[in-house]
Coordinates of C-alpha atoms in Angstrom, one line a residue:
X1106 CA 1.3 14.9 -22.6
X1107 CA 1.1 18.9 -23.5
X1108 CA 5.3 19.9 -24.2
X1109 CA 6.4 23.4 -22.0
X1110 CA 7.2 26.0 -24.9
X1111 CA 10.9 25.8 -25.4
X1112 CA 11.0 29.5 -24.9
X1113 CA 9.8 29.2 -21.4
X1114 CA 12.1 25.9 -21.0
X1115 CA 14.9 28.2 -21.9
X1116 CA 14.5 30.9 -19.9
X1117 CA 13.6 28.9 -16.9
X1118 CA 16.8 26.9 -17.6
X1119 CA 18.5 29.9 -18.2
X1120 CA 17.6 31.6 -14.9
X1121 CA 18.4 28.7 -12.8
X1122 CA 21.9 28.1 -14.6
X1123 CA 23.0 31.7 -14.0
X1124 CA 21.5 31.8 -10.1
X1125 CA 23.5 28.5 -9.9
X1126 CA 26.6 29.5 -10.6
X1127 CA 26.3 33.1 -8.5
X1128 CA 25.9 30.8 -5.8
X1129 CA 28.7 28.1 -6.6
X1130 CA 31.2 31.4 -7.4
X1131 CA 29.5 33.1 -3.5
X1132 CA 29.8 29.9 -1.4
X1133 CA 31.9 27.8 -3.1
X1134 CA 29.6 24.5 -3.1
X1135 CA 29.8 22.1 -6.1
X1136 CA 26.1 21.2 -5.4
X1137 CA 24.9 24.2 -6.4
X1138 CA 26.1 23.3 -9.9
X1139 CA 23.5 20.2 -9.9
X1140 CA 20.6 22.2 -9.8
X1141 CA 20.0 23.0 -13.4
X1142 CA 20.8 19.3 -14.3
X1143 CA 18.2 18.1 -12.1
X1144 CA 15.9 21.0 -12.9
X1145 CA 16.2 19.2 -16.9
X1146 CA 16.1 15.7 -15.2
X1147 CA 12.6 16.7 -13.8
X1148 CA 11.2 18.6 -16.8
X1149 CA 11.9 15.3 -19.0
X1150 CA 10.3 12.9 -16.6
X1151 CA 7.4 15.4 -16.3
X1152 CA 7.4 15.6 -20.5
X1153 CA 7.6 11.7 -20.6
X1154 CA 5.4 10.1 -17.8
X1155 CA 5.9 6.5 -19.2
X1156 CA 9.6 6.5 -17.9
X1157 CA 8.7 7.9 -15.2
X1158 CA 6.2 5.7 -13.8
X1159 CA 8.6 2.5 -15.1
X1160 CA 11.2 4.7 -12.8
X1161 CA 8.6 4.7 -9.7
X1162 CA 7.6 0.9 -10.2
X1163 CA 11.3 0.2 -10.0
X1164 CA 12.0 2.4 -7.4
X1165 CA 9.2 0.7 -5.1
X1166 CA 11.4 -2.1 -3.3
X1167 CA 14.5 -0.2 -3.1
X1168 CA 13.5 3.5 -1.1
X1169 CA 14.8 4.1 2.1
X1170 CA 13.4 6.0 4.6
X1171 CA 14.9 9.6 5.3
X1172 CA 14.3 11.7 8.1
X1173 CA 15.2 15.6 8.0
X1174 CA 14.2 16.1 11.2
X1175 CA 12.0 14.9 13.8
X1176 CA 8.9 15.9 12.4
X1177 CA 9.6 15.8 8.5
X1178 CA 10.6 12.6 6.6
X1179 CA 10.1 11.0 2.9
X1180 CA 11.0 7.6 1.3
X1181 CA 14.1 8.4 -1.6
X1182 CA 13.5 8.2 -4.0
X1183 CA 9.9 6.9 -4.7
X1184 CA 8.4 9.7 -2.8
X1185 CA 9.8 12.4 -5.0
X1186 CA 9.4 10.6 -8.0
X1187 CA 5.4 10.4 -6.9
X1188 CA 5.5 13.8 -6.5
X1189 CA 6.4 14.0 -9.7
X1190 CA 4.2 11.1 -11.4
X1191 CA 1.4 13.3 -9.7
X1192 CA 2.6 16.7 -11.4
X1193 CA 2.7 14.9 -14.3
X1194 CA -0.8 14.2 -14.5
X1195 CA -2.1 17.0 -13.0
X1196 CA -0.4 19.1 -16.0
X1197 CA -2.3 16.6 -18.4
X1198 CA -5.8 17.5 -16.9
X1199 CA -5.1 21.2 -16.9
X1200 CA -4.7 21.1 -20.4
X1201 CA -7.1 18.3 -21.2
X1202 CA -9.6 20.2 -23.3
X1203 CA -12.7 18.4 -23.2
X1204 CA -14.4 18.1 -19.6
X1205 CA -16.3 15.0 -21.1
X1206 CA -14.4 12.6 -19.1
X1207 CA -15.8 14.3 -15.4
X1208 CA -19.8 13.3 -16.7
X1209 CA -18.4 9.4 -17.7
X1210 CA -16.3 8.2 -14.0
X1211 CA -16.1 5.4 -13.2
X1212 CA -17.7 4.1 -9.8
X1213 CA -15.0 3.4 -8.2
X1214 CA -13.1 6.6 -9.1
X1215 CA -16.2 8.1 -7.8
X1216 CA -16.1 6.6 -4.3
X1217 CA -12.6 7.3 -4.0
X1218 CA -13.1 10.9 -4.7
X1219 CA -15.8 10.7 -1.5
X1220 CA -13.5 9.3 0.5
X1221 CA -11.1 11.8 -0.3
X1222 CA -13.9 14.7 0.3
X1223 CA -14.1 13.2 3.6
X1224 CA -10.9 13.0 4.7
X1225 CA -10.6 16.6 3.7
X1226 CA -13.6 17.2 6.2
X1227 CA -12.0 15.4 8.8
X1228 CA -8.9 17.1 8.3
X1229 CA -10.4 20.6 8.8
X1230 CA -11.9 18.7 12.4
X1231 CA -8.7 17.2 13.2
X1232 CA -7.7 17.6 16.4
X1233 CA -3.7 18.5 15.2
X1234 CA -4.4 19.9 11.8
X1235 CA -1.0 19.7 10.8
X1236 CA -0.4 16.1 11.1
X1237 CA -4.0 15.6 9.2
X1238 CA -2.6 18.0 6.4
X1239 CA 0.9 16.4 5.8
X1240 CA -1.6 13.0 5.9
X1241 CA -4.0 14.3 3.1
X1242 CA -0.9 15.9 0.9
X1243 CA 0.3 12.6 0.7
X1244 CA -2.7 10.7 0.1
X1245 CA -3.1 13.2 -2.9
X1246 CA -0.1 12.2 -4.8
X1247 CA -0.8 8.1 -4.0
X1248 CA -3.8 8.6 -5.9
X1249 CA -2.3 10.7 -8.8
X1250 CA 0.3 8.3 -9.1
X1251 CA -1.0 5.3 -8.8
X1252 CA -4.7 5.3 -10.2
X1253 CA -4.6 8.6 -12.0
X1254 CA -1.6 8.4 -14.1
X1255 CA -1.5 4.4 -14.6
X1256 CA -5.3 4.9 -16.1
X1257 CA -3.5 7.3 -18.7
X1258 CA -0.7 5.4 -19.7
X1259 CA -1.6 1.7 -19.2
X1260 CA -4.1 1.6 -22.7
X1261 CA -3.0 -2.1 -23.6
X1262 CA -2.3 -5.8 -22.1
X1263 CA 1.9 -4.5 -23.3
X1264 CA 1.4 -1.8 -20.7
X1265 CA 0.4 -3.6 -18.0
X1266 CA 2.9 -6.4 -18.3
X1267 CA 6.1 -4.2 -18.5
X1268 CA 4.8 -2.1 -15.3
X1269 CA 4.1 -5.1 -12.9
X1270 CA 7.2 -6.6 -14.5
X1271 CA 9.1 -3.6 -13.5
X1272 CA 7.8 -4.2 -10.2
X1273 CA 8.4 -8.2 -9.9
X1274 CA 11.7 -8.0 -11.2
X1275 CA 13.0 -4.6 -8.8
X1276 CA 11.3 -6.9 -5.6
X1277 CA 13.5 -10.3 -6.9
X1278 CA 16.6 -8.7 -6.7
X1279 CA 15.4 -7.1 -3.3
X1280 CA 14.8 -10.7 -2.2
X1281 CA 18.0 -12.3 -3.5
X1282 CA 20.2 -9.3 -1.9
X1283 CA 17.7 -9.8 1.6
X1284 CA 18.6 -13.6 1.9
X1285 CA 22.4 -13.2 0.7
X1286 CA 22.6 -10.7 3.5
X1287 CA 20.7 -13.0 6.2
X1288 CA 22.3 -16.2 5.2
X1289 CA 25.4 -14.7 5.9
X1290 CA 23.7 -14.4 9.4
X1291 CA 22.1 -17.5 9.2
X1292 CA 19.0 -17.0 8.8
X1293 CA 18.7 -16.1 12.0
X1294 CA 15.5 -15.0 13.1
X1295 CA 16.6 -12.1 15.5
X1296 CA 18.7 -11.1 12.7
X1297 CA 16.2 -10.9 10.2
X1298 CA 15.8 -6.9 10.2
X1299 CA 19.5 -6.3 9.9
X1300 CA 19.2 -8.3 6.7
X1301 CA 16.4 -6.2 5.0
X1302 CA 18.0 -2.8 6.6
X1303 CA 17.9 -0.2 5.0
X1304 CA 15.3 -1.1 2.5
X1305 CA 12.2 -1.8 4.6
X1306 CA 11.9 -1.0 8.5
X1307 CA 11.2 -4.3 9.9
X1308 CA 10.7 -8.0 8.3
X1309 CA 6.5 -7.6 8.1
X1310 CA 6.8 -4.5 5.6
X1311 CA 9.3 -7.2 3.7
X1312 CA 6.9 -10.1 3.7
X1313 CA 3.8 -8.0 2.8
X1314 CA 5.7 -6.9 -0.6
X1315 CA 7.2 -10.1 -1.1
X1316 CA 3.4 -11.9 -0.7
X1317 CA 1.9 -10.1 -3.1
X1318 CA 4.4 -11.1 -5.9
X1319 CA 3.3 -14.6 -5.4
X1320 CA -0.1 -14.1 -7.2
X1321 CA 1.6 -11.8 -10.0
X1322 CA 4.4 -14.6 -10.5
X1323 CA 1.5 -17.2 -11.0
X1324 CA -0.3 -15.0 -13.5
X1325 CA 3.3 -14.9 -15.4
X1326 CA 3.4 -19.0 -15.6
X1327 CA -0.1 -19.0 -16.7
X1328 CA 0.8 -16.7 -19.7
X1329 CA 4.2 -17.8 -20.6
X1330 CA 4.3 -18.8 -23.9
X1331 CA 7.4 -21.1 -23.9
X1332 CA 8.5 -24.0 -21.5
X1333 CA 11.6 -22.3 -20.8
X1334 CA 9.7 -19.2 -19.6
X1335 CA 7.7 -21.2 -17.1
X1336 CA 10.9 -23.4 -15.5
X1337 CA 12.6 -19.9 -15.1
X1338 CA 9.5 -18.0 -13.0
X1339 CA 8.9 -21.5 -11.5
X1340 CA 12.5 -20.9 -10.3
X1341 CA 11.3 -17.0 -9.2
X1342 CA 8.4 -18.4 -7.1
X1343 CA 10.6 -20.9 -5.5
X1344 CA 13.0 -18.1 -4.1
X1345 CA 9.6 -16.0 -3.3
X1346 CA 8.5 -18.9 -0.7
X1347 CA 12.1 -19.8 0.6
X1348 CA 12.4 -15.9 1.3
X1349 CA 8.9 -15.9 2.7
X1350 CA 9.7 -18.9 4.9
X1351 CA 12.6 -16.8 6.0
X1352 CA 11.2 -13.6 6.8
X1353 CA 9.1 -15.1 9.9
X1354 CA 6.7 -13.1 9.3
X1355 CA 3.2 -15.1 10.8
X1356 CA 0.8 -12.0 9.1
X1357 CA 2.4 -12.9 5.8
X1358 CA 1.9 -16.4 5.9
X1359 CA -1.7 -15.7 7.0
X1360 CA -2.1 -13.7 3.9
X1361 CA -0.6 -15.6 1.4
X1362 CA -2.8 -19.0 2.5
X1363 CA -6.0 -16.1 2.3
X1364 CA -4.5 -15.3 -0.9
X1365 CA -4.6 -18.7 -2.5
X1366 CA -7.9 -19.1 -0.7
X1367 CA -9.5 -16.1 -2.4
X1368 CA -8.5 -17.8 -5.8
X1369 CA -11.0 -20.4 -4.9
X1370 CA -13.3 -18.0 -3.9
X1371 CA -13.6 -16.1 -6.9
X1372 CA -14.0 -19.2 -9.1
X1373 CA -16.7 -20.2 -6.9
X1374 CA -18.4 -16.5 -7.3
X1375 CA -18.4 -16.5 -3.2
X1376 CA -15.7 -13.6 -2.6
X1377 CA -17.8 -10.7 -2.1
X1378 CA -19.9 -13.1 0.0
X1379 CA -17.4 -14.6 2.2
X1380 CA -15.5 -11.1 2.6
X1381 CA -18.5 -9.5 3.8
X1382 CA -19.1 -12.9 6.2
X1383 CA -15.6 -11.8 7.6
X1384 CA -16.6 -8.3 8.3
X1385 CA -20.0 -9.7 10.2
X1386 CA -17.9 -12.2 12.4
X1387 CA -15.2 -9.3 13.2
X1388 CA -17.8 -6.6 14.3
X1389 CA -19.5 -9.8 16.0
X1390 CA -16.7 -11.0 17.4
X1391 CA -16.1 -7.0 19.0
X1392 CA -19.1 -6.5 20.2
X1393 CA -19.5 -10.1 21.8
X1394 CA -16.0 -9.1 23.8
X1395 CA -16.9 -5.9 24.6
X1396 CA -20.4 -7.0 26.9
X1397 CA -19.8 -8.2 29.8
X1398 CA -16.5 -7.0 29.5
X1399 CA -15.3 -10.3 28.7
X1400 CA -12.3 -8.8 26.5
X1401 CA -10.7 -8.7 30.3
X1402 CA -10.0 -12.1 30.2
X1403 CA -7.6 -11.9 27.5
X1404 CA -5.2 -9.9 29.7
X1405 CA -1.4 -11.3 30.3
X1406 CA 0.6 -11.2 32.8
X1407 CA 3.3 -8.4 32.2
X1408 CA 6.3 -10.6 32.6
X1409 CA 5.3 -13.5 30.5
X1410 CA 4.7 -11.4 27.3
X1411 CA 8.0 -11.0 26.0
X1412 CA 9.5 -10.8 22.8
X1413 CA 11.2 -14.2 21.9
X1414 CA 14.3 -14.8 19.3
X1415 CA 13.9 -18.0 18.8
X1416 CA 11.8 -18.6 15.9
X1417 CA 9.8 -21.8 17.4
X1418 CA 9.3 -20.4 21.0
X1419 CA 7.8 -17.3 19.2
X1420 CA 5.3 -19.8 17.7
X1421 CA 4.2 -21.3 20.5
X1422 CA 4.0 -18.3 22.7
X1423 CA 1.6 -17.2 19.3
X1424 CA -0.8 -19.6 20.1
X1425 CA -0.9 -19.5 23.8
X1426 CA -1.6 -15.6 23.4
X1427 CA 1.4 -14.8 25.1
X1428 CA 3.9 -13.5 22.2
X1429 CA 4.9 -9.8 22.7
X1430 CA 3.8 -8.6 19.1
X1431 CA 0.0 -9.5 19.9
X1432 CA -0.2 -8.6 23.3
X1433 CA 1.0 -5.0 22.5
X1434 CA -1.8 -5.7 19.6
X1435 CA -4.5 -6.6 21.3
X1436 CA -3.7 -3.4 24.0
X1437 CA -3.7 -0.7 21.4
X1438 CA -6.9 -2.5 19.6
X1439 CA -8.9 -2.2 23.3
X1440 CA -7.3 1.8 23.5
X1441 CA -9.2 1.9 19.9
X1442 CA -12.5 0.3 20.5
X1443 CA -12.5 2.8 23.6
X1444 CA -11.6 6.0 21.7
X1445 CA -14.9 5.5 18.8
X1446 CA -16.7 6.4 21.7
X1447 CA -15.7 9.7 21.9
X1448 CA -15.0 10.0 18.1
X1449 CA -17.4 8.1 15.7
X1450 CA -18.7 11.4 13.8
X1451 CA -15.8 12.7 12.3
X1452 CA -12.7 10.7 13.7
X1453 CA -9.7 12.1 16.0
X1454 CA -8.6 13.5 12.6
X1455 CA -6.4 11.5 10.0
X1456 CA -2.3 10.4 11.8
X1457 CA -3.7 11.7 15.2
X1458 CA -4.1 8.4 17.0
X1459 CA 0.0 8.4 18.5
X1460 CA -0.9 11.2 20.3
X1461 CA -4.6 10.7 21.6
X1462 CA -4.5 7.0 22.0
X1463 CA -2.2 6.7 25.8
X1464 CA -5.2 8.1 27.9
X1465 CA -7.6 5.1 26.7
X1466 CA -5.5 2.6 27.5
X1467 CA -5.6 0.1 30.1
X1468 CA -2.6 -0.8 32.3
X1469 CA -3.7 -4.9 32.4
X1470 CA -2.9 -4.8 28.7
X1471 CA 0.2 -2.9 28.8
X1472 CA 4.0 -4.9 27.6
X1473 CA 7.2 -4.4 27.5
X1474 CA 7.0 -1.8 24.2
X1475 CA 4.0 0.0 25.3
X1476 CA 5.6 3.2 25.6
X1477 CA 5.8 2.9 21.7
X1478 CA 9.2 4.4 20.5
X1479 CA 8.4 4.0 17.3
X1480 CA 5.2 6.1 17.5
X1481 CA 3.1 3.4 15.5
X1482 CA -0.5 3.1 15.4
X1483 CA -3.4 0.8 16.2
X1484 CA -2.3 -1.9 14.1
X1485 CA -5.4 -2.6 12.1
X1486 CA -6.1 -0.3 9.2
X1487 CA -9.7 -0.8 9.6
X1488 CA -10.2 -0.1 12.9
X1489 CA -7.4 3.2 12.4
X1490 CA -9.8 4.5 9.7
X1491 CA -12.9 4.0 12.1
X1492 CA -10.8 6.0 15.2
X1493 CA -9.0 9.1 12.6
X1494 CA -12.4 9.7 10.4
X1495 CA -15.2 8.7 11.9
X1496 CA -17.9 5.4 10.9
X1497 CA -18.4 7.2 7.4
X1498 CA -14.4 7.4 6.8
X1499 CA -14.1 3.1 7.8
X1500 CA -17.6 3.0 6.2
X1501 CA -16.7 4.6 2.4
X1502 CA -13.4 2.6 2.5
X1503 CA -15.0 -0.3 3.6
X1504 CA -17.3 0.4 0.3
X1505 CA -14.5 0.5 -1.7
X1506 CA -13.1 -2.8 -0.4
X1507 CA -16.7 -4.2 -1.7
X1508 CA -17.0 -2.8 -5.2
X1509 CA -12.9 -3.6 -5.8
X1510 CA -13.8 -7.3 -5.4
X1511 CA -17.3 -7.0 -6.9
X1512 CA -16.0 -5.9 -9.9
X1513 CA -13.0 -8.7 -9.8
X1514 CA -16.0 -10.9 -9.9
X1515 CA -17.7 -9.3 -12.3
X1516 CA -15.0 -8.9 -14.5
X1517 CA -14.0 -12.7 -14.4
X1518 CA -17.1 -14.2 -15.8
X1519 CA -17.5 -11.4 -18.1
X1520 CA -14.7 -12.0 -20.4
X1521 CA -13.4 -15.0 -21.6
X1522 CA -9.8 -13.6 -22.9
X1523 CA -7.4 -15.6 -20.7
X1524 CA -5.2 -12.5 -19.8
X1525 CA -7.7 -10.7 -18.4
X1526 CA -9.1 -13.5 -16.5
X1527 CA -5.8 -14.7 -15.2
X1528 CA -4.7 -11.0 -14.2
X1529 CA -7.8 -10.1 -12.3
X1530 CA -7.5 -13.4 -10.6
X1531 CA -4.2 -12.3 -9.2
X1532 CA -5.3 -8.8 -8.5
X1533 CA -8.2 -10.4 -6.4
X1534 CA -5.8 -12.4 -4.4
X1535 CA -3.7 -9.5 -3.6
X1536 CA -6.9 -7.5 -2.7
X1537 CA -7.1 -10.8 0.2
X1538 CA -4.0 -10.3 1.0
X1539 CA -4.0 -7.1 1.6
X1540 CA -7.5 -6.8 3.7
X1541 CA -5.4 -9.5 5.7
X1542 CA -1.6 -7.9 6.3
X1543 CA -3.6 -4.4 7.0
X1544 CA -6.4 -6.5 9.4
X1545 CA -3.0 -6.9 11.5
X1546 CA -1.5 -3.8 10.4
X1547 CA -1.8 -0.7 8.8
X1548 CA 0.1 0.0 5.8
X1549 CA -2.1 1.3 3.0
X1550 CA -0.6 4.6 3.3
X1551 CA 3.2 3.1 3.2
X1552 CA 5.0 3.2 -0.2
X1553 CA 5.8 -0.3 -0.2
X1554 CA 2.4 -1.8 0.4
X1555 CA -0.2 1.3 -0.5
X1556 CA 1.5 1.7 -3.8
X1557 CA 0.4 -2.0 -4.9
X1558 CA -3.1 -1.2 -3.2
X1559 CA -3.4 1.2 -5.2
X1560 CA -2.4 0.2 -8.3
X1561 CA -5.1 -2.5 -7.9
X1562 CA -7.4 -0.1 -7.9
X1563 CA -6.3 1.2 -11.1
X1564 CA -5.8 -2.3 -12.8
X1565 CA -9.7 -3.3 -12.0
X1566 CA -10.8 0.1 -13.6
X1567 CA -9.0 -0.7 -16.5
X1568 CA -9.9 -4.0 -16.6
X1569 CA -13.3 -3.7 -16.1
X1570 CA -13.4 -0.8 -19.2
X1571 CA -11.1 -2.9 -21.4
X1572 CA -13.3 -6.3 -20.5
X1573 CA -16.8 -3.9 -21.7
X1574 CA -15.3 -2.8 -24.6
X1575 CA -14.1 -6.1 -26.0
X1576 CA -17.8 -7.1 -25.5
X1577 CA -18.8 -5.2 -28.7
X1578 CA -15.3 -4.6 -30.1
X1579 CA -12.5 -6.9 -29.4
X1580 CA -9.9 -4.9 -30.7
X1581 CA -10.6 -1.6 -28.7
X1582 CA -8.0 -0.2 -26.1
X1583 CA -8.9 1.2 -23.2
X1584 CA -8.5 5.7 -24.7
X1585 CA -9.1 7.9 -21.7
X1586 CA -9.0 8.2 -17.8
X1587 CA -12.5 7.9 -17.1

């Protein structure tokens, strides 16, 4: 990474110190005296990226979401410390001399560069530009942090295990603190929130973290060396599943059985098949509901769609359509079929759907939480991208969902070191999971799940450049971000 000149470092530092201590001598606040410590702090994390990004892969599990005001909040401190990660790498380019790496992208860099140059277009057709401006700011430091940088610094298999163990190990001692916390409630399923507070909002952020450990805690047993090594992350996994048992979260459990499934899938070379099978039964399955209007049958009565706290009534009210959670699901999916309509060309513009979605909606679906407090969306990531950007936005991302597992296919039978096989395996599952938690959600721009989304991305690039290499050089690492 290109040093500042220590003559600008000094003055900068200088400047600050002096300004600094004007104010601390003017308003007498100790605070003021922090600010050319942290203004160090920043230029040495900036100056060394590697601790940095081990800092935001630790971080991950532990940020808290902070509000400033009604319309301005962050997650501290991964959120700064992307901001950071993406300045980082964005001083890196600048100074990058050669431009050879722009002519050699990969494919899947270059798709998510389209869908980026679409979002920008919807944003400039947004219907609040604002919200769609805060939206694509953030999305620009997700991908500088979590594809751009990890394809600099992530060069060798080393690399890669200390950052996903950074990861795994931060999210285990999340996990043992959650269930010390709820056991002390016992494990009681209306109590399961209070537990995981103030770490993650609500138990199914929780469970989709703690999922996608699963497949990168079996990757570790498969490449343990020693006996000892695999008893101690056989003990890891165990706590993983009694915690995901615990966390009642049905989408999770869903995920983690697609997860295992995808496994299979990918040994059998059917993944990209049987994903795109999926797609065709949704959009199927949509449009058969939508003629007739036979989507009116599934319509509850008001009263008997209530939110249960015990655990086993909340199951069987899941399967007789009749649990709160779906019911609100299944009215905010009809307000979104009925709002492509009026927005398939460029979308309602990206974070817009809170405040367009109310006038689609129809009062048979409505519940208890309908009048949405929280101001969440559609609940299915797919179907979000389709209403906020238009059919090319769901279409490109969509796209990206195919060549992702395409090239974890690809990559599998091409190489026959076991590390790479083993680790794209598990980055395949999590891919599963995550079309499944987001199917029921939408979470790919959260910190806690759309940080592991997108350092998938950057693991298969890698992967797939390290894997082509080794074909005519075994001992090559993986030298550039393209």
């Amino acid at each position: 990474m290109i040093s500042i000149t220590n003559r600008v470092l000094i003055y900068l530092l200088g400047g600050v110190f002096f300004v600094a201590a004007g104010c601390y001598a003017y308003w007498q606040e100790v605070y003021f005296l922090g600010a050319p410590v942290a203004l160090v702090a920043i230029v040495l994390l900036i100056q060394h990226p590697k601790y940095l990004f081990s800092l935001l892969m630790l971080s991950i599990p532990w940020s808290v979401e902070y509000s400033f005001d009604s319309n301005l909040g962050t997650d501290l401190p991964d959120e700064p410390l992307m901001l950071l990660a993406a300045l980082s790498i964005l001083i890196y380019l600048a100074y990058r001399r050669d431009i050879k790496w722009f002519r050699n992208l990969h494919p899947v860099i270059i798709l998510i560069l389209l869908q980026f140059l679409w979002v920008v277009v919807t944003v400039i057709t947004s219907t609040d530009i604002l919200l769609s401006v805060k939206y694509l700011l953030a999305k620009s430091w997700y991908l500088l942090a979590f594809v751009a940088l990890p394809l600099y610094l992530i060069r060798d298999e080393k690399a890669l295990k200390r950052s996903f163990g950074l990861l795994l190990l931060s999210m285990i001692a999340v996990i043992i603190v959650s269930l010390t916390r709820h056991g002390v409630l016992n494990f009681a399923f209306g109590k399961v929130n209070d537990a995981l507070y103030p770490f993650f909002r609500n138990h199914v952020n929780y469970s989709a973290l703690l999922i996608f450990m699963v497949p990168l805690l079996i990757a570790a047993t498969q490449l343990a060396s020693s006996k000892m090594a695999r008893i101690f992350l056989y003990c890891l996994l165990s706590i993983i599943f009694v915690a995901g048992y615990f966390s009642y979260a049905r989408g999770a459990w869903l995920g983690l059985i697609a997860g295992l499934i995808a496994y299979w899938l990918l040994r059998k070379r059917l993944l990209v098949f049987s994903f795109l099978l999926f797609l065709t039964v949704m959009v199927g399955t949509v449009f058969w509901f939508r003629s007739k209007e036979r989507f009116l049958g599934l319509s509850n009565d008001y009263k008997s769609t209530i939110y249960h706290k015990n655990f086993r009534e909340h199951l069987i009210a899941t399967y007789q359509l009749k649990d709160l959670s779906n019911a609100e699901r299944l009215y905010r999916w009809i307000a979104g079929v009925r709002m492509v309509k009026d927005s398939w060309q460029t979308g309602f513009g990206p974070s817009t759907f809170y405040h367009q979605y109310k006038s689609y909606t129809l009062p048979a679906f409505r519940t208890y939480v309908s009048d949405n407090r929280e101001h969440s969306t559609v609940h299915n990531y797919f179907l979000l991208t389709l209403i906020e950007q238009g059919m090319l936005g769901c279409l490109l991302f969509i796209s990206l969902l195919i060549a992702l597992l395409s090239y974890c296919q690809i990559i599998y039978f091409r190489t026959k070191e076991k590390f790479w096989r083993v680790f794209i395996s598990a980055v395949a599952s999590i891919l599963i999971m995550q079309c499944v938690i987001n199917f029921l959600s939408d979470m790919i721009e959260t910190d806690k799940v759309g940080s592991v989304f997108y350092l998938c991305v950057a693991v298969i690039i890698i992967a797939d450049l390290k894997t082509r290499k080794e074909t005519s050089d075994p001992s090559a690492n993986i030298q550039s971000i393209s």
